[in-house]
Amino acid sequence: MQISDMIVRNARMYPDESALVDIDPVKGIRKEVTWKQFNERIDRVANGLIARGVKPGDKVSQIMYNSTEFLEIFLGIMRCGAWAAPLSFRLTGDEIKFCIDNSDAKVLFLEEPFKERIEDCRPDLHTVRNFIFLGDNLPAGMESYEEIVAGASANPVAFHVSDEEGAALYFTSGTTGNPKPILLSHKNMECAAITNNYNRKVKREDNFLNLPPLYHAGSIMMWYAHVIVGAPSTILLGIARPDSILQVIDRERITILFLVTPWAQDILEALDKGALPLEDFDLSCCRLLCMGAQPIPPVLISRWKETFPHMDYITDYGLGEANGPGCMHLGPGDEDKWGSIGKASFNWEAKIVDFNGKEVPPGEIGELAVRGNGVMKGYYRNPEKTAETIRDGWCHTRDMVKVDSEGFFWLVDRKKDVIIAGGENIYPVEVEEVLHLHPKVYDAAVIGIWDERMGEVPIAIIQPKPGQTVTEEELLHLCGEKLARFKVPREVIFDTIPRNPTGKLEKTKLREKYGDRRKITQSHSAKKG
């Protein structure tokens, strides 16, 4: 059953029950939408697009913050057979043009905060015929979203597309260059709903707090786990601050929470400092914390469980090419495996291969490959890259992993991030996990820089916790106790560490900033020895 059909079914079976709640505790905004209302709005969006000449296979983009309107537009695009092509709200004008050019989007939905950015690049968006605006102060040459919805038919859309047809184009985060459009089918999305529901054991009484940006595949795919059973979800508007997150969990009785590492760290730090008295919030309703999108330091999971012992914990690994989170899963009860990405999820297979595609034995490091109904149709208009990534149905993730004797997979690093120092492979994630053990470290990143003798050497970029001071000597001593000598960073730099909205380290920015540093002097290296 396609996601759109699930919405129709929910509107029929649970018409007056809550589907979505938009909430901003800072501004005092709360808007609730039932399944019947949500389904009708989706039909109106679809019919409004059809009236403007949108046909099956056409692409429609949106650049918006999280909201119920984001989802009704996204579903409305797919309901009329078009492909949804959401854009990151962080994109510059040039990046927006790049994505629009690559997708040939015919319609662009935009919110008021992005008006100036779109106006600047609008003359170069040659494929866009209709600009549909959400907000006040309607720009010239654009149409009002609410007027379109109010004037469109609420009748069900008559035609249907097959499960194998394209449904959405998701652009990769672009941390290694220009974003690549990933084409997902309706079948891919059904797979996400089934797998994520199985991993979270979602029931109709559950309520999911949706925090990550909806333009990213991960957030919507997790939401599908609730759509499939007609369970409600809550969308936090505005910035995901510790106080806002805890308030919403309390007031909306959230049962399932997804956090990326920085959000979890911020909550724990605020509680530790007394800035957020835990007794001010009733969080007994929240039964499950899910984390993913990046390696999760085991020490962070331990701290969370000490603070919230009533919550189960799971890790969901995924990537856009495999339909977002969930192809690998670490379930509750696997406390001794915290830090791993678990095993292949329900309806998925996994293996580890070498650079020639040959499967490697347990304990050896290789590239993770996954296979299942969630594997993308391919990179849009890029058959060469598609053939490189998908081989015999297996999606090659470019993540380096190893499997232990009990079959649990451990993420070692991205293939592109591996540092080769004098012929020895150094996996930054391993070093970063050690650095995270220091109680004064808020965030850590390890990159390789050029070295005349070794080819590359590792350096560490450290962001201390607010108000804390940690020295280079302390951190290098810690690494020296836990790591082989060649893995110890040659230098520690204290700086803010950039992460994208999904929590992933933006190592490209760090390499641009520090990668051209010349060889560290011999005396400096000796001092760190």
Short mmCIF file of C-alpha atoms in Angstrom, two decimals:
data_model
loop_
_atom_site.label_atom_id
_atom_site.label_comp_id
_atom_site.label_asym_id
_atom_site.label_seq_id
_atom_site.Cartn_x
_atom_site.Cartn_y
_atom_site.Cartn_z
CA MET A 1 0.00 0.00 0.00
CA GLN A 2 1.40 3.39 -0.99
CA ILE A 3 1.79 6.08 1.66
CA SER A 4 -0.94 8.16 0.03
CA ASP A 5 -3.33 5.20 0.29
CA MET A 6 -2.44 4.82 3.97
CA ILE A 7 -3.52 8.44 4.53
CA VAL A 8 -6.83 7.78 2.74
CA ARG A 9 -7.41 4.68 4.88
CA ASN A 10 -6.63 6.57 8.09
CA ALA A 11 -9.07 9.33 7.08
CA ARG A 12 -11.74 6.69 6.56
CA MET A 13 -11.06 4.67 9.73
CA TYR A 14 -10.00 7.43 12.16
CA PRO A 15 -11.49 10.61 10.65
CA ASP A 16 -11.67 12.68 13.81
CA GLU A 17 -8.49 11.43 15.49
CA SER A 18 -5.31 13.48 15.59
CA ALA A 19 -2.89 13.03 12.70
CA LEU A 20 -0.47 15.90 13.28
CA VAL A 21 0.14 18.66 15.79
CA ASP A 22 2.29 21.71 15.07
CA ILE A 23 3.58 23.21 18.29
CA ASP A 24 5.87 26.07 19.26
CA PRO A 25 6.05 26.31 23.05
CA VAL A 26 8.00 29.58 22.85
CA LYS A 27 5.35 31.40 20.80
CA GLY A 28 2.44 29.50 22.31
CA ILE A 29 1.37 28.05 18.94
CA ARG A 30 -0.53 24.76 18.81
CA LYS A 31 -2.39 23.56 15.72
CA GLU A 32 -3.96 20.12 15.48
CA VAL A 33 -5.09 18.40 12.27
CA THR A 34 -7.23 15.25 12.08
CA TRP A 35 -6.69 12.48 9.54
CA LYS A 36 -9.80 13.60 7.63
CA GLN A 37 -8.63 17.22 7.48
CA PHE A 38 -5.11 16.20 6.52
CA ASN A 39 -6.32 13.94 3.72
CA GLU A 40 -8.61 16.67 2.34
CA ARG A 41 -5.78 19.20 2.29
CA ILE A 42 -3.59 16.70 0.41
CA ASP A 43 -6.33 16.24 -2.20
CA ARG A 44 -6.66 20.01 -2.59
CA VAL A 45 -2.89 20.37 -3.11
CA ALA A 46 -2.91 17.56 -5.69
CA ASN A 47 -5.88 19.00 -7.58
CA GLY A 48 -4.37 22.48 -7.45
CA LEU A 49 -1.20 21.15 -9.06
CA ILE A 50 -3.13 19.24 -11.71
CA ALA A 51 -5.03 22.44 -12.56
CA ARG A 52 -1.64 24.08 -13.18
CA GLY A 53 -0.59 21.45 -15.67
CA VAL A 54 1.47 19.19 -13.39
CA LYS A 55 1.54 15.64 -14.78
CA PRO A 56 2.83 12.29 -13.52
CA GLY A 57 6.61 12.30 -13.56
CA ASP A 58 6.91 16.08 -13.30
CA LYS A 59 9.05 17.39 -10.46
CA VAL A 60 7.85 19.81 -7.81
CA SER A 61 10.19 21.36 -5.24
CA GLN A 62 9.61 22.95 -1.86
CA ILE A 63 11.89 24.97 0.41
CA MET A 64 10.27 25.23 3.83
CA TYR A 65 10.77 24.73 7.52
CA ASN A 66 9.08 21.84 9.32
CA SER A 67 5.29 22.10 9.53
CA THR A 68 2.09 20.25 8.71
CA GLU A 69 1.97 22.28 5.49
CA PHE A 70 5.31 20.77 4.46
CA LEU A 71 3.84 17.27 4.71
CA GLU A 72 0.53 18.05 3.01
CA ILE A 73 2.43 19.59 0.09
CA PHE A 74 4.87 16.66 -0.06
CA LEU A 75 2.01 14.13 -0.09
CA GLY A 76 -0.05 16.25 -2.49
CA ILE A 77 2.79 16.26 -5.00
CA MET A 78 3.03 12.47 -4.91
CA ARG A 79 -0.74 11.99 -4.97
CA CYS A 80 -0.97 13.58 -8.40
CA GLY A 81 1.83 11.34 -9.68
CA ALA A 82 4.54 13.98 -9.63
CA TRP A 83 7.89 13.64 -7.87
CA ALA A 84 8.48 15.60 -4.68
CA ALA A 85 11.93 17.23 -4.69
CA PRO A 86 12.36 18.95 -1.30
CA LEU A 87 15.27 21.34 -0.87
CA SER A 88 17.42 21.99 2.18
CA PHE A 89 16.60 25.31 3.81
CA ARG A 90 20.35 25.88 4.18
CA LEU A 91 21.00 26.05 0.44
CA THR A 92 22.41 29.21 -1.11
CA GLY A 93 20.90 30.70 -4.25
CA ASP A 94 23.51 28.99 -6.43
CA GLU A 95 22.83 25.64 -4.76
CA ILE A 96 19.09 26.07 -5.21
CA LYS A 97 19.66 26.73 -8.91
CA PHE A 98 21.88 23.63 -9.13
CA CYS A 99 19.16 21.42 -7.60
CA ILE A 100 16.36 22.94 -9.66
CA ASP A 101 18.39 22.52 -12.85
CA ASN A 102 19.13 18.90 -11.99
CA SER A 103 15.52 18.04 -11.28
CA ASP A 104 13.82 20.23 -13.91
CA ALA A 105 11.29 21.25 -11.26
CA LYS A 106 8.20 22.91 -12.77
CA VAL A 107 6.73 24.24 -9.52
CA LEU A 108 8.41 25.64 -6.41
CA PHE A 109 6.68 26.07 -3.05
CA LEU A 110 8.45 28.51 -0.75
CA GLU A 111 7.91 30.06 2.66
CA GLU A 112 8.38 33.72 3.48
CA PRO A 113 11.82 33.31 5.17
CA PHE A 114 13.20 32.17 1.79
CA LYS A 115 11.58 34.90 -0.30
CA GLU A 116 14.69 37.03 -0.69
CA ARG A 117 16.89 34.05 -1.52
CA ILE A 118 14.50 32.85 -4.22
CA GLU A 119 13.96 36.32 -5.63
CA ASP A 120 17.74 36.67 -6.09
CA CYS A 121 18.04 33.46 -8.14
CA ARG A 122 14.55 33.48 -9.67
CA PRO A 123 15.63 34.78 -13.12
CA ASP A 124 17.90 31.72 -13.43
CA LEU A 125 15.26 29.13 -12.45
CA HIS A 126 14.24 28.57 -16.05
CA THR A 127 12.22 25.36 -15.58
CA VAL A 128 9.96 26.72 -12.82
CA ARG A 129 6.60 27.86 -14.21
CA ASN A 130 4.75 28.40 -10.94
CA PHE A 131 6.02 29.89 -7.69
CA ILE A 132 3.62 29.17 -4.82
CA PHE A 133 4.12 31.26 -1.70
CA LEU A 134 3.30 30.51 1.94
CA GLY A 135 3.12 33.62 4.07
CA ASP A 136 2.20 37.29 4.02
CA ASN A 137 3.40 39.94 1.58
CA LEU A 138 2.85 37.91 -1.59
CA PRO A 139 5.62 38.74 -4.09
CA ALA A 140 4.69 39.81 -7.59
CA GLY A 141 4.37 36.93 -10.02
CA MET A 142 3.74 34.33 -7.30
CA GLU A 143 0.53 32.62 -6.18
CA SER A 144 -0.82 32.36 -2.65
CA TYR A 145 -0.75 28.83 -1.28
CA GLU A 146 -3.82 29.26 0.90
CA GLU A 147 -5.80 30.73 -2.00
CA ILE A 148 -4.86 27.75 -4.18
CA VAL A 149 -5.88 25.27 -1.48
CA ALA A 150 -9.15 27.09 -0.79
CA GLY A 151 -10.04 27.19 -4.49
CA ALA A 152 -9.02 23.65 -5.40
CA SER A 153 -11.33 20.63 -5.45
CA ALA A 154 -11.35 18.32 -2.43
CA ASN A 155 -12.43 15.37 -4.59
CA PRO A 156 -10.13 12.36 -4.55
CA VAL A 157 -7.54 12.35 -7.32
CA ALA A 158 -8.69 9.92 -9.99
CA PHE A 159 -5.48 8.27 -11.25
CA HIS A 160 -2.94 6.02 -9.58
CA VAL A 161 0.72 5.31 -10.32
CA SER A 162 2.45 1.95 -9.87
CA ASP A 163 4.56 1.08 -6.84
CA GLU A 164 7.72 1.05 -8.97
CA GLU A 165 7.20 4.58 -10.27
CA GLY A 166 9.28 7.46 -8.98
CA ALA A 167 7.90 9.31 -5.96
CA ALA A 168 10.60 11.64 -4.68
CA LEU A 169 14.01 13.09 -5.44
CA TYR A 170 16.12 13.57 -2.34
CA PHE A 171 19.36 15.47 -2.67
CA THR A 172 22.32 14.12 -0.75
CA SER A 173 23.66 16.46 1.91
CA GLY A 174 26.49 17.56 -0.37
CA THR A 175 29.23 17.18 2.26
CA THR A 176 31.52 15.71 -0.40
CA GLY A 177 30.63 18.01 -3.31
CA ASN A 178 27.47 18.99 -5.16
CA PRO A 179 24.31 17.23 -3.94
CA LYS A 180 23.26 14.16 -5.95
CA PRO A 181 19.53 13.58 -6.53
CA ILE A 182 18.44 10.18 -5.19
CA LEU A 183 15.32 8.77 -6.86
CA LEU A 184 13.01 6.85 -4.53
CA SER A 185 9.92 4.94 -5.59
CA HIS A 186 6.57 4.46 -3.87
CA LYS A 187 7.68 0.91 -3.07
CA ASN A 188 10.81 2.28 -1.36
CA MET A 189 8.62 4.41 0.90
CA GLU A 190 6.32 1.52 1.77
CA CYS A 191 9.44 -0.42 2.78
CA ALA A 192 10.47 2.45 5.07
CA ALA A 193 7.05 2.44 6.75
CA ILE A 194 7.19 -1.31 7.39
CA THR A 195 10.81 -1.47 8.57
CA ASN A 196 10.68 1.59 10.84
CA ASN A 197 7.39 0.48 12.34
CA TYR A 198 8.87 -2.94 13.08
CA ASN A 199 12.02 -1.46 14.63
CA ARG A 200 10.07 0.87 16.91
CA LYS A 201 7.09 -1.42 17.56
CA VAL A 202 4.79 1.54 16.88
CA LYS A 203 1.15 1.28 17.95
CA ARG A 204 -1.76 3.65 17.44
CA GLU A 205 -1.40 5.09 20.93
CA ASP A 206 2.19 6.18 20.25
CA ASN A 207 3.07 9.81 19.53
CA PHE A 208 6.28 10.64 17.65
CA LEU A 209 8.13 13.93 18.13
CA ASN A 210 9.42 14.93 14.71
CA LEU A 211 12.52 17.10 15.13
CA PRO A 212 14.91 16.55 12.17
CA PRO A 213 14.36 18.63 9.01
CA LEU A 214 11.59 17.19 6.85
CA TYR A 215 13.50 17.92 3.62
CA HIS A 216 15.76 15.03 4.66
CA ALA A 217 14.63 11.48 3.87
CA GLY A 218 15.30 10.30 7.42
CA SER A 219 12.67 12.42 9.11
CA ILE A 220 9.81 11.55 6.79
CA MET A 221 10.70 7.85 6.66
CA MET A 222 10.51 7.68 10.46
CA TRP A 223 7.14 9.45 10.33
CA TYR A 224 5.85 6.78 7.93
CA ALA A 225 6.21 4.24 10.76
CA HIS A 226 3.32 6.06 12.44
CA VAL A 227 1.27 6.67 9.31
CA ILE A 228 1.08 2.92 8.63
CA VAL A 229 -0.87 2.33 11.87
CA GLY A 230 -2.69 5.68 12.07
CA ALA A 231 -0.68 6.97 15.05
CA PRO A 232 -0.30 10.72 15.63
CA SER A 233 2.90 12.73 15.38
CA THR A 234 3.99 16.10 16.71
CA ILE A 235 6.11 18.64 14.84
CA LEU A 236 8.20 21.07 16.86
CA LEU A 237 8.33 24.45 15.14
CA GLY A 238 11.38 26.63 15.50
CA ILE A 239 14.73 25.72 17.00
CA ALA A 240 15.07 22.39 18.80
CA ARG A 241 16.23 23.73 22.17
CA PRO A 242 16.51 21.51 25.25
CA ASP A 243 13.71 23.32 27.10
CA SER A 244 11.41 23.20 24.06
CA ILE A 245 12.02 19.50 23.51
CA LEU A 246 11.29 18.57 27.13
CA GLN A 247 8.23 20.82 27.27
CA VAL A 248 6.74 19.20 24.19
CA ILE A 249 7.43 15.68 25.45
CA ASP A 250 5.63 16.55 28.68
CA ARG A 251 2.67 18.49 27.30
CA GLU A 252 1.97 16.35 24.22
CA ARG A 253 2.73 13.03 25.96
CA ILE A 254 5.35 12.01 23.43
CA THR A 255 6.18 8.30 23.49
CA ILE A 256 8.89 8.05 20.81
CA LEU A 257 11.76 10.50 20.44
CA PHE A 258 14.51 10.74 17.83
CA LEU A 259 17.62 12.77 18.62
CA VAL A 260 20.91 13.39 16.87
CA THR A 261 24.00 13.54 19.07
CA PRO A 262 24.17 17.35 19.57
CA TRP A 263 20.54 17.53 20.77
CA ALA A 264 21.05 14.71 23.27
CA GLN A 265 24.26 16.33 24.50
CA ASP A 266 22.56 19.71 24.90
CA ILE A 267 19.72 18.21 26.95
CA LEU A 268 22.08 16.34 29.27
CA GLU A 269 24.32 19.40 29.69
CA ALA A 270 21.33 21.60 30.54
CA LEU A 271 20.15 19.07 33.12
CA ASP A 272 23.63 18.62 34.60
CA LYS A 273 24.02 22.38 35.06
CA GLY A 274 20.58 22.77 36.61
CA ALA A 275 19.43 25.07 33.82
CA LEU A 276 16.55 22.63 33.30
CA PRO A 277 15.36 21.08 36.58
CA LEU A 278 14.28 17.56 35.67
CA GLU A 279 11.51 17.65 38.26
CA ASP A 280 9.79 20.38 36.23
CA PHE A 281 8.92 17.87 33.49
CA ASP A 282 6.90 14.67 33.48
CA LEU A 283 8.71 12.53 30.91
CA SER A 284 7.33 9.18 32.08
CA CYS A 285 5.29 8.95 28.86
CA CYS A 286 8.39 8.68 26.64
CA ARG A 287 9.18 4.99 26.21
CA LEU A 288 11.80 5.05 23.46
CA LEU A 289 14.81 7.11 22.36
CA CYS A 290 16.04 6.51 18.82
CA MET A 291 19.36 7.85 17.59
CA GLY A 292 21.22 7.72 14.31
CA ALA A 293 22.53 9.85 11.41
CA GLN A 294 26.09 9.55 12.73
CA PRO A 295 28.22 7.37 15.02
CA ILE A 296 26.77 7.49 18.53
CA PRO A 297 29.36 7.64 21.34
CA PRO A 298 28.58 4.82 23.82
CA VAL A 299 29.36 7.20 26.70
CA LEU A 300 26.49 9.43 25.55
CA ILE A 301 24.04 6.51 25.54
CA SER A 302 25.18 5.54 29.03
CA ARG A 303 24.67 9.08 30.32
CA TRP A 304 21.19 9.21 28.77
CA LYS A 305 20.15 5.88 30.28
CA GLU A 306 21.44 6.95 33.70
CA THR A 307 19.28 10.07 33.47
CA PHE A 308 16.24 8.40 31.88
CA PRO A 309 16.32 4.73 32.95
CA HIS A 310 12.68 4.19 31.94
CA MET A 311 13.41 4.82 28.25
CA ASP A 312 14.43 2.03 25.91
CA TYR A 313 17.19 2.88 23.46
CA ILE A 314 17.74 1.91 19.81
CA THR A 315 20.18 2.91 17.08
CA ASP A 316 18.98 3.08 13.48
CA TYR A 317 21.61 3.32 10.75
CA GLY A 318 20.71 4.38 7.24
CA LEU A 319 21.49 6.51 4.23
CA GLY A 320 19.49 8.27 1.55
CA GLU A 321 20.44 5.67 -1.05
CA ALA A 322 18.82 3.02 1.19
CA ASN A 323 15.72 5.07 1.91
CA GLY A 324 16.85 6.81 5.06
CA PRO A 325 17.14 5.22 8.52
CA GLY A 326 16.50 1.62 9.40
CA CYS A 327 18.38 -0.76 7.12
CA MET A 328 20.63 -1.58 10.11
CA HIS A 329 19.21 -1.67 13.63
CA LEU A 330 20.44 -2.05 17.20
CA GLY A 331 17.51 -2.91 19.43
CA PRO A 332 16.69 -2.58 23.14
CA GLY A 333 18.51 -5.03 25.38
CA ASP A 334 21.79 -4.81 23.49
CA GLU A 335 23.54 -2.63 26.07
CA ASP A 336 26.83 -4.47 25.61
CA LYS A 337 26.76 -3.52 21.93
CA TRP A 338 26.20 0.23 22.32
CA GLY A 339 28.27 1.99 19.71
CA SER A 340 27.53 -0.61 17.03
CA ILE A 341 24.91 -0.20 14.29
CA GLY A 342 23.41 -3.58 15.11
CA LYS A 343 22.32 -6.07 12.48
CA ALA A 344 20.39 -6.01 9.23
CA SER A 345 16.85 -4.80 9.86
CA PHE A 346 13.55 -6.50 9.08
CA ASN A 347 13.36 -7.02 5.28
CA TRP A 348 17.04 -6.13 4.80
CA GLU A 349 20.31 -8.00 4.22
CA ALA A 350 23.86 -6.80 4.90
CA LYS A 351 27.39 -7.90 4.08
CA ILE A 352 30.94 -6.54 4.17
CA VAL A 353 33.04 -6.47 1.01
CA ASP A 354 36.58 -5.48 0.04
CA PHE A 355 37.50 -2.98 -2.68
CA ASN A 356 36.95 -5.70 -5.30
CA GLY A 357 33.47 -6.51 -4.03
CA LYS A 358 34.50 -9.81 -2.43
CA GLU A 359 32.98 -10.61 0.97
CA VAL A 360 35.47 -10.37 3.85
CA PRO A 361 35.62 -12.66 6.90
CA PRO A 362 34.43 -11.59 10.39
CA GLY A 363 36.75 -9.17 12.16
CA GLU A 364 38.17 -7.66 8.98
CA ILE A 365 37.28 -4.14 7.88
CA GLY A 366 35.47 -3.62 4.61
CA GLU A 367 32.66 -1.66 2.98
CA LEU A 368 29.08 -2.18 4.13
CA ALA A 369 26.63 -3.25 1.40
CA VAL A 370 22.88 -3.60 2.02
CA ARG A 371 20.03 -5.08 0.01
CA GLY A 372 16.27 -4.72 0.38
CA ASN A 373 13.16 -3.07 -1.04
CA GLY A 374 14.36 0.29 0.22
CA VAL A 375 17.35 0.52 -2.12
CA MET A 376 16.89 3.60 -4.33
CA LYS A 377 16.01 3.34 -8.00
CA GLY A 378 19.22 5.22 -8.66
CA TYR A 379 20.84 8.62 -8.92
CA TYR A 380 18.68 10.68 -11.24
CA ARG A 381 20.33 11.14 -14.64
CA ASN A 382 23.57 9.59 -13.41
CA PRO A 383 23.74 5.98 -14.61
CA GLU A 384 27.51 5.75 -14.09
CA LYS A 385 27.30 6.68 -10.40
CA THR A 386 24.24 4.44 -10.01
CA ALA A 387 26.12 1.46 -11.46
CA GLU A 388 29.03 2.18 -9.14
CA THR A 389 26.75 2.26 -6.08
CA ILE A 390 24.22 -0.50 -6.86
CA ARG A 391 25.73 -3.82 -7.95
CA ASP A 392 23.60 -6.96 -8.27
CA GLY A 393 20.95 -5.29 -6.13
CA TRP A 394 23.39 -4.45 -3.34
CA CYS A 395 23.76 -0.81 -2.33
CA HIS A 396 27.40 -0.05 -1.51
CA THR A 397 27.29 2.49 1.29
CA ARG A 398 30.92 3.77 1.28
CA ASP A 399 30.91 3.18 5.04
CA MET A 400 33.73 1.05 6.42
CA VAL A 401 32.57 -1.51 8.99
CA LYS A 402 33.50 -4.75 10.69
CA VAL A 403 31.34 -7.50 12.16
CA ASP A 404 31.99 -9.22 15.49
CA SER A 405 31.61 -12.88 16.41
CA GLU A 406 27.96 -12.35 17.37
CA GLY A 407 27.03 -10.76 14.04
CA PHE A 408 26.86 -7.13 15.18
CA PHE A 409 28.18 -4.54 12.73
CA TRP A 410 30.47 -1.75 13.91
CA LEU A 411 30.91 1.43 11.92
CA VAL A 412 34.58 2.26 11.50
CA ASP A 413 34.38 5.26 9.17
CA ARG A 414 33.43 6.63 5.80
CA LYS A 415 35.63 5.27 3.03
CA LYS A 416 36.53 8.82 2.01
CA ASP A 417 37.49 9.72 5.59
CA VAL A 418 40.03 6.95 6.12
CA ILE A 419 43.49 8.41 6.86
CA ILE A 420 46.43 6.47 5.43
CA ALA A 421 49.54 7.30 7.45
CA GLY A 422 52.70 5.56 6.30
CA GLY A 423 50.66 2.70 4.88
CA GLU A 424 48.58 2.26 8.05
CA ASN A 425 44.83 2.89 7.95
CA ILE A 426 43.49 5.21 10.65
CA TYR A 427 39.72 5.33 11.06
CA PRO A 428 38.72 8.73 12.53
CA VAL A 429 35.58 7.41 14.22
CA GLU A 430 37.73 5.20 16.46
CA VAL A 431 39.80 8.21 17.55
CA GLU A 432 36.72 10.42 17.94
CA GLU A 433 35.11 7.85 20.27
CA VAL A 434 38.15 8.01 22.54
CA LEU A 435 38.11 11.82 22.56
CA HIS A 436 34.42 11.76 23.52
CA LEU A 437 35.38 9.87 26.68
CA HIS A 438 36.86 13.06 28.13
CA PRO A 439 34.19 14.65 30.34
CA LYS A 440 34.98 18.18 29.12
CA VAL A 441 34.64 17.39 25.39
CA TYR A 442 31.39 18.47 23.76
CA ASP A 443 32.25 17.43 20.21
CA ALA A 444 35.23 15.98 18.36
CA ALA A 445 36.31 15.51 14.75
CA VAL A 446 39.45 13.91 13.34
CA ILE A 447 40.74 14.60 9.84
CA GLY A 448 43.89 13.84 7.93
CA ILE A 449 46.31 16.52 6.76
CA TRP A 450 49.22 16.31 4.34
CA ASP A 451 52.57 15.19 5.72
CA GLU A 452 55.74 14.97 3.64
CA ARG A 453 57.03 11.82 5.33
CA MET A 454 53.85 9.91 6.24
CA GLY A 455 51.58 11.09 3.43
CA GLU A 456 48.86 11.94 5.94
CA VAL A 457 48.68 12.37 9.70
CA PRO A 458 45.61 12.77 11.94
CA ILE A 459 44.72 15.97 13.72
CA ALA A 460 41.82 16.50 16.12
CA ILE A 461 39.41 19.41 16.22
CA ILE A 462 37.81 19.72 19.65
CA GLN A 463 34.82 21.75 20.79
CA PRO A 464 34.89 21.87 24.62
CA LYS A 465 31.70 21.93 26.64
CA PRO A 466 30.50 25.47 27.38
CA GLY A 467 32.41 26.98 30.29
CA GLN A 468 34.91 24.11 30.38
CA THR A 469 38.63 24.20 29.66
CA VAL A 470 40.55 21.19 28.42
CA THR A 471 44.19 21.13 27.35
CA GLU A 472 45.87 19.54 24.37
CA GLU A 473 48.10 17.57 26.73
CA GLU A 474 45.11 16.01 28.52
CA LEU A 475 43.55 14.85 25.27
CA LEU A 476 46.75 13.47 23.78
CA HIS A 477 47.46 11.61 27.02
CA LEU A 478 43.97 10.07 26.87
CA CYS A 479 44.51 8.99 23.25
CA GLY A 480 47.92 7.59 24.11
CA GLU A 481 46.38 5.37 26.78
CA LYS A 482 43.62 4.05 24.52
CA LEU A 483 45.12 3.97 21.02
CA ALA A 484 48.12 2.68 19.14
CA ARG A 485 50.78 5.35 18.80
CA PHE A 486 50.27 5.94 15.07
CA LYS A 487 46.57 6.71 15.66
CA VAL A 488 47.20 9.48 18.20
CA PRO A 489 46.49 12.93 16.70
CA ARG A 490 49.61 14.96 15.95
CA GLU A 491 47.86 18.17 16.97
CA VAL A 492 44.70 19.31 18.76
CA ILE A 493 42.86 22.39 17.53
CA PHE A 494 40.10 24.00 19.56
CA ASP A 495 37.26 25.27 17.40
CA THR A 496 33.52 25.04 16.79
CA ILE A 497 32.69 21.85 14.89
CA PRO A 498 30.25 22.26 12.00
CA ARG A 499 27.37 19.82 11.65
CA ASN A 500 24.52 19.85 9.15
CA PRO A 501 20.84 19.87 10.29
CA THR A 502 20.81 16.06 10.46
CA GLY A 503 23.78 16.04 12.83
CA LYS A 504 26.43 14.81 10.43
CA LEU A 505 29.95 16.16 10.77
CA GLU A 506 30.78 18.48 7.90
CA LYS A 507 34.36 17.34 7.52
CA THR A 508 34.64 18.97 4.11
CA LYS A 509 34.51 22.35 5.85
CA LEU A 510 37.16 21.25 8.33
CA ARG A 511 39.39 20.01 5.53
CA GLU A 512 38.95 23.31 3.70
CA LYS A 513 39.90 25.18 6.86
CA TYR A 514 42.77 23.03 8.10
CA GLY A 515 43.66 20.61 5.32
CA ASP A 516 46.15 22.93 3.63
CA ARG A 517 48.23 23.26 6.81
CA ARG A 518 51.81 22.31 6.01
CA LYS A 519 53.67 19.52 7.72
CA ILE A 520 53.68 19.84 11.47
CA THR A 521 57.20 20.57 12.60
CA GLN A 522 59.29 17.76 13.98
CA SER A 523 59.68 19.53 17.30
CA HIS A 524 55.92 19.95 17.62
CA SER A 525 55.33 16.29 16.80
CA ALA A 526 57.99 15.23 19.31
CA LYS A 527 56.39 17.33 22.02
CA LYS A 528 53.13 15.45 21.50
CA GLY A 529 54.86 12.05 21.36
#
